[in-house]
Coordinates of C-alpha atoms in Angstrom, one line a residue:
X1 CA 46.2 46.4 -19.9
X2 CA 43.8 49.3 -19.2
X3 CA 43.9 50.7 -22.8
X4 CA 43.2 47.2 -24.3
X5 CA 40.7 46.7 -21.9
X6 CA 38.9 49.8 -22.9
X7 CA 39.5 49.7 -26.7
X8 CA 37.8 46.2 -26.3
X9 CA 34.8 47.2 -24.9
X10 CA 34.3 50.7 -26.6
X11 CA 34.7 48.2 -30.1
X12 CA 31.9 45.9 -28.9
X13 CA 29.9 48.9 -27.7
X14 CA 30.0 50.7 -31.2
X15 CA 30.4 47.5 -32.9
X16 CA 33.4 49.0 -34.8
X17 CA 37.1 47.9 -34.9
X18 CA 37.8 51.5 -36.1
X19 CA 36.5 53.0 -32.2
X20 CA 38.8 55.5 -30.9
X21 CA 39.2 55.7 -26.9
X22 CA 40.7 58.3 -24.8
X23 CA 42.1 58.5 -21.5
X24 CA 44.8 59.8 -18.6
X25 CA 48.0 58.4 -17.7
X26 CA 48.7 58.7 -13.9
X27 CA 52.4 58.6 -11.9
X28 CA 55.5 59.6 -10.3
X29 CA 58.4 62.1 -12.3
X30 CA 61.6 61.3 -10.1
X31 CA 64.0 63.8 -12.4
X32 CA 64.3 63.3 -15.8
X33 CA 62.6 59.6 -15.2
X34 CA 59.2 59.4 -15.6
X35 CA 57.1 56.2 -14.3
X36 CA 53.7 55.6 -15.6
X37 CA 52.2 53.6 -13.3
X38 CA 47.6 53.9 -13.8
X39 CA 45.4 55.2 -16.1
X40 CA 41.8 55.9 -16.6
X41 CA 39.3 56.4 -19.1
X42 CA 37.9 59.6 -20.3
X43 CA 34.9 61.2 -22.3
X44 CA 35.3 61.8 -25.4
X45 CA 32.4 64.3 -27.7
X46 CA 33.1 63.4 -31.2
X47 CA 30.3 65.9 -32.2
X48 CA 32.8 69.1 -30.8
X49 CA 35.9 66.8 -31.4
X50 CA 37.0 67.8 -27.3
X51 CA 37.1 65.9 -23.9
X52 CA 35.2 66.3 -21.2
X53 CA 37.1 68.7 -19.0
X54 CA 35.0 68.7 -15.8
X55 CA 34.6 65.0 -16.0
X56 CA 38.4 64.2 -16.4
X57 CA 39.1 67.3 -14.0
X58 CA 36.7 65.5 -11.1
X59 CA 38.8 61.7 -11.6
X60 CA 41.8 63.7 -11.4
X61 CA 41.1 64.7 -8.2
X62 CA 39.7 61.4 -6.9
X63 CA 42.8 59.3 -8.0
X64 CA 45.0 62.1 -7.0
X65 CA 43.3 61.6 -3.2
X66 CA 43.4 58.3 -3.5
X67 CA 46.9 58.2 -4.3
X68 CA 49.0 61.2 -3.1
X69 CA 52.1 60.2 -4.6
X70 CA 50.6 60.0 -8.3
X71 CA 50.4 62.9 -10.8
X72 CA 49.1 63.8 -14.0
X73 CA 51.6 62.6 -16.5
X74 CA 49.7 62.6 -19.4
X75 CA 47.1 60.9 -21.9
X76 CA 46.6 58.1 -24.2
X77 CA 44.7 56.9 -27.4
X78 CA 44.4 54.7 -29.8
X79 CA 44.7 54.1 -33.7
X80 CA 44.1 52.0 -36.6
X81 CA 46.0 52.9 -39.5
X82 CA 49.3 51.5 -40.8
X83 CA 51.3 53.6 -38.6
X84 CA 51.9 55.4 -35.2
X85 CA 54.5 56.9 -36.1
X86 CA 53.0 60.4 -36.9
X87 CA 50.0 62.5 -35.0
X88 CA 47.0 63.0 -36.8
X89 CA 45.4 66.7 -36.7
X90 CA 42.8 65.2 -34.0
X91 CA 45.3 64.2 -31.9
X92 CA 47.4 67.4 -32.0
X93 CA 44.0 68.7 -31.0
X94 CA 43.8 66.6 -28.5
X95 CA 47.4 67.5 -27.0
X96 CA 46.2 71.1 -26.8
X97 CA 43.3 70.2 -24.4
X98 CA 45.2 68.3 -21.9
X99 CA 47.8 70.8 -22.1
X100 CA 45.2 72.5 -19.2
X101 CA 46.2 69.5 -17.0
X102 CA 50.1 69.9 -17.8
X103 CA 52.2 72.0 -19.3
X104 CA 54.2 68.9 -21.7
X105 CA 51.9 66.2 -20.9
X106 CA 53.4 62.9 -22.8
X107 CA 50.9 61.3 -25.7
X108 CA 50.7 57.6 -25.5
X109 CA 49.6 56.2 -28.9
X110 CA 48.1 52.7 -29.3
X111 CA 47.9 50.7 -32.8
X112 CA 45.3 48.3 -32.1
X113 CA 45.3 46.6 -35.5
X114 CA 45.5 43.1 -36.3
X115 CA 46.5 43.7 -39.8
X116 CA 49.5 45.8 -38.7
X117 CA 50.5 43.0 -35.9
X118 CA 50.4 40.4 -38.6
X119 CA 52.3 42.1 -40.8
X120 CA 55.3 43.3 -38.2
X121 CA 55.0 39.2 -37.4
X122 CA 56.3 38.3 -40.7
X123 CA 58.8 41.4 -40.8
X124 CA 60.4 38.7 -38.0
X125 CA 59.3 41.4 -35.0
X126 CA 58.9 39.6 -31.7
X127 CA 55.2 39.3 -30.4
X128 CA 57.0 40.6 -27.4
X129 CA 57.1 44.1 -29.2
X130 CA 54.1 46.5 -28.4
X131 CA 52.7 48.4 -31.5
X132 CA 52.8 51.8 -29.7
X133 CA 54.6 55.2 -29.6
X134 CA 55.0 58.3 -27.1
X135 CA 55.4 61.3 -27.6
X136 CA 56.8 64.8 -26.1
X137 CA 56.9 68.5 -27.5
X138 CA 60.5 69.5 -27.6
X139 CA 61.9 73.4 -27.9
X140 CA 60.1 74.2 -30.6
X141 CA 56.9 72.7 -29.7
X142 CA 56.8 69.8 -32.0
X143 CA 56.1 66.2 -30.7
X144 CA 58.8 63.9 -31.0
X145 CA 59.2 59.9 -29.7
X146 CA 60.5 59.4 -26.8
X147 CA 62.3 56.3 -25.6
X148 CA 60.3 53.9 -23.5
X149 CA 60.9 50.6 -21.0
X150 CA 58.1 48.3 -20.5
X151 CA 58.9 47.2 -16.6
X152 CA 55.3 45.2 -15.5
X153 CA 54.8 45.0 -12.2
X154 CA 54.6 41.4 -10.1
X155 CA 50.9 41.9 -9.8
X156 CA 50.6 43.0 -13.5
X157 CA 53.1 39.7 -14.4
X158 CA 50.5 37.2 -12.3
X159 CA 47.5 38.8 -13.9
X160 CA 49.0 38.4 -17.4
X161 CA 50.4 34.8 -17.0
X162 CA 46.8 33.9 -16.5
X163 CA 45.2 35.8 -19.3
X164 CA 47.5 35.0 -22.1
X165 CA 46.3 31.3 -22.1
X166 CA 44.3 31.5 -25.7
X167 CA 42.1 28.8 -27.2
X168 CA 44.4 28.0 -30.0
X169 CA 47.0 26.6 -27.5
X170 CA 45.0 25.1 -24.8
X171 CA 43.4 23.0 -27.8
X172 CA 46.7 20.7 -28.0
X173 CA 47.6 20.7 -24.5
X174 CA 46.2 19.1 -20.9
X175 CA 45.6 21.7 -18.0
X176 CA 47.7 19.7 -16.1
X177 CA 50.7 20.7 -19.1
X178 CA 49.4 24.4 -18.9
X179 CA 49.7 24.4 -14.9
X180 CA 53.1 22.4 -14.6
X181 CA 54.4 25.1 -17.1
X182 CA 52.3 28.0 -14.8
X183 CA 54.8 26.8 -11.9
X184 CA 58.3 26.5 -13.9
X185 CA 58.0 29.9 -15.1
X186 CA 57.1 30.7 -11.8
X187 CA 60.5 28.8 -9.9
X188 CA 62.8 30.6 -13.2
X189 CA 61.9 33.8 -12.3
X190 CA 62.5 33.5 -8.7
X191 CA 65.8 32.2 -9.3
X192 CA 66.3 34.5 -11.7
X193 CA 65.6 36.9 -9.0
X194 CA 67.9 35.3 -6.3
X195 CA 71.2 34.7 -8.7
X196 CA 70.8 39.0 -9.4
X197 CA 70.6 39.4 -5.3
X198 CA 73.6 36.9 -5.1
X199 CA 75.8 38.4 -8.0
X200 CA 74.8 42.2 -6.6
X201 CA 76.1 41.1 -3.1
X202 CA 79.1 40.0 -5.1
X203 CA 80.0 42.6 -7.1
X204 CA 79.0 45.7 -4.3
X205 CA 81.2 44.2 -0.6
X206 CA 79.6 47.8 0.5
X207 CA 76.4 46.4 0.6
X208 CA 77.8 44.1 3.5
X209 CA 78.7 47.0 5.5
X210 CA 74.9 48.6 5.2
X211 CA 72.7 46.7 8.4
X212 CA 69.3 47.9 7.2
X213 CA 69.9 46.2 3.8
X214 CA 71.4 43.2 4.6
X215 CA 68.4 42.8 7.7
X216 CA 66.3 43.3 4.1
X217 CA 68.0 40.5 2.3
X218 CA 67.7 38.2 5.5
X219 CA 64.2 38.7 5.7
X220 CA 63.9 37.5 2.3
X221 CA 66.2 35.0 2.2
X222 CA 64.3 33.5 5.5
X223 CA 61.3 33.2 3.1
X224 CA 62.2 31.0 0.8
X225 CA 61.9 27.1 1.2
X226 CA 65.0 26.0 3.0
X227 CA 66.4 22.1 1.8
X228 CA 69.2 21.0 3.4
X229 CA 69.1 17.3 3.3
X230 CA 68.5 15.9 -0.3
X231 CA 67.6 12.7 0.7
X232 CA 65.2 13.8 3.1
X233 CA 63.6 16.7 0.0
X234 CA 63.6 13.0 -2.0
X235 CA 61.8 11.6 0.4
X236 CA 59.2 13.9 1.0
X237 CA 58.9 14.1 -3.3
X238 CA 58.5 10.1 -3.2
X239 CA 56.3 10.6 -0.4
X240 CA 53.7 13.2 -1.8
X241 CA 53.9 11.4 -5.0
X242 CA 53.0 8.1 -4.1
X243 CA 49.9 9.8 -2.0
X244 CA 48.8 11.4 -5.5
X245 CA 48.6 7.7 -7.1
X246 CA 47.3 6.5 -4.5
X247 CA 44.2 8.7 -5.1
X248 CA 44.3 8.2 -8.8
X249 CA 44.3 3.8 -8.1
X250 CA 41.4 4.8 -5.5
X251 CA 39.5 6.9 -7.7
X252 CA 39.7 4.8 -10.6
X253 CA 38.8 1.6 -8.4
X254 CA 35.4 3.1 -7.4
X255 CA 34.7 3.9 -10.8
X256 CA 35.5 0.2 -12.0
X257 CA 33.1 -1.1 -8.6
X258 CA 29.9 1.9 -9.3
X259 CA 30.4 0.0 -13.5
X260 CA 30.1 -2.8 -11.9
X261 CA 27.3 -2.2 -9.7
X262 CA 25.8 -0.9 -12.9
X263 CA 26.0 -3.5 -14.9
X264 CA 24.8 -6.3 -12.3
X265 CA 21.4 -4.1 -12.0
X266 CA 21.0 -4.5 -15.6
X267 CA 21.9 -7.8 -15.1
X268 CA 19.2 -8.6 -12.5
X269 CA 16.7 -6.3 -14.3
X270 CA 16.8 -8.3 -17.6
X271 CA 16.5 -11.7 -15.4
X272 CA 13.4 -10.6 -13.6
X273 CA 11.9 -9.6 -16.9
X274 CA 12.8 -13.3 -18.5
X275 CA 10.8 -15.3 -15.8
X276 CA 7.5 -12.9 -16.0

């Protein structure tokens, strides 16, 4: 979401779908697993082709304050052309100077064009597959791709469910479609969520045996909305429900009485007018 945010407003800036943007990856290495979990934007002179070291080097620090457990994991760009497959001669140059900040640091490369999205749409690719590539420099110090998992976050997950509402489908459908679809995604994933805690407790009896984990799955399980008596959940439904067109038959009622209220003072208007 960062890079697209700032490929979007460097393209309005320079009024160019061609703009090129540049920036740091932030997160935690645990082994041979590596977790990028922030990034930020950096300066980029296009005169002297280089980033702005003491710029980049001064965020560093700041996030890495911020956030102790975070480290410099690498940088990111963006491209244009038909493929991101390969490095361009910039971006190996690129690689050299955040190699400063990191020994390997991974390149993160972008392809931000909607010719190239169209086109992988009608090879049959999902829209659920993201048009970019990372890359590593292996024994011989040449960058090769390296395997990649998209895991958002629940923040990331709330924030996206709201932006991917686009014009073209809000045009045939009623907010009240778009927010009664908002809140059954919302109920599949959490019991998505619950039926993996259920089958894990299954399939693992050790689990039972640990107390701080099973105080853990208490906890949560003490969260969630408890129904024991169907009738009474019913009732409740019919309950609410009824309340809801209640409002409605009240709301539309004082429209029909303010019409009508409208209509009599033309009414009277046009009566006074006849007699002078």
């Amino acid at each position: 979401m960062n890079i697209t945010d700032h490929y979007t407003r460097m393209r309005y800036i320079k009024e160019s779908l061609e703009a090129k943007v540049f920036g740091v990856l932030l997160g935690k290495q645990e082994g041979k697993n590596i977790r990028v979990l922030h990034s930020f934007e950096t300066k980029f002179d296009e005169e002297q082709m280089a980033i702005d070291k003491p710029y980049t080097n001064r965020r560093l620090t700041s996030y890495t304050k911020l956030f102790d457990d975070f480290e410099f994991l690498g940088w990111y760009t963006t491209c244009t052309s038909e493929s991101e497959e390969d490095s361009s001669e910039l971006e190996q140059s690129v690689y050299k100077q955040f190699e400063v900040f990191r020994e390997n640091p991974l390149f993160l490369k972008m392809n931000v064009s909607l010719e190239r999205r169209l086109e992988e749409e009608k090879k049959g690719h999902s829209k659920k597959d993201m048009s970019l590539s990372i890359f590593e420099k292996n024994d011989t110090k040449k960058l090769v791709k390296c395997d990649y998992m998209v895991e958002p976050t629940e923040t990331e997950r709330i924030a996206l469910d709201d932006a991917k509402k686009d014009i073209s489908s809000a045009k045939d459908k009623s907010q009240l479609s778009v927010n009664l679809t908002t809140t059954l995604n919302s109920i599949k994933l959490l019991r998505k969520s619950v039926m993996s805690l259920i089958q894990m407790i299954q399939n693992m009896p050790e689990i039972k045996k640990n107390h701080e984990i099973m105080r853990q799955i208490t906890s949560i399980c003490n969260r969630l909305p408890l129904v024991s008596d169907k009738n009474e959940y019913s009732g409740e439904l019919f309950t609410e429900y009824s309340d809801i067109l209640l409002i409605n038959q009240l709301g539309v009622l004082n429209k029909a009485v303010e019409q009508v209220q409208e209509f009599n003072g033309h009414k009277t208007l046009k009566s006074i007018e006849e007699i002078f």
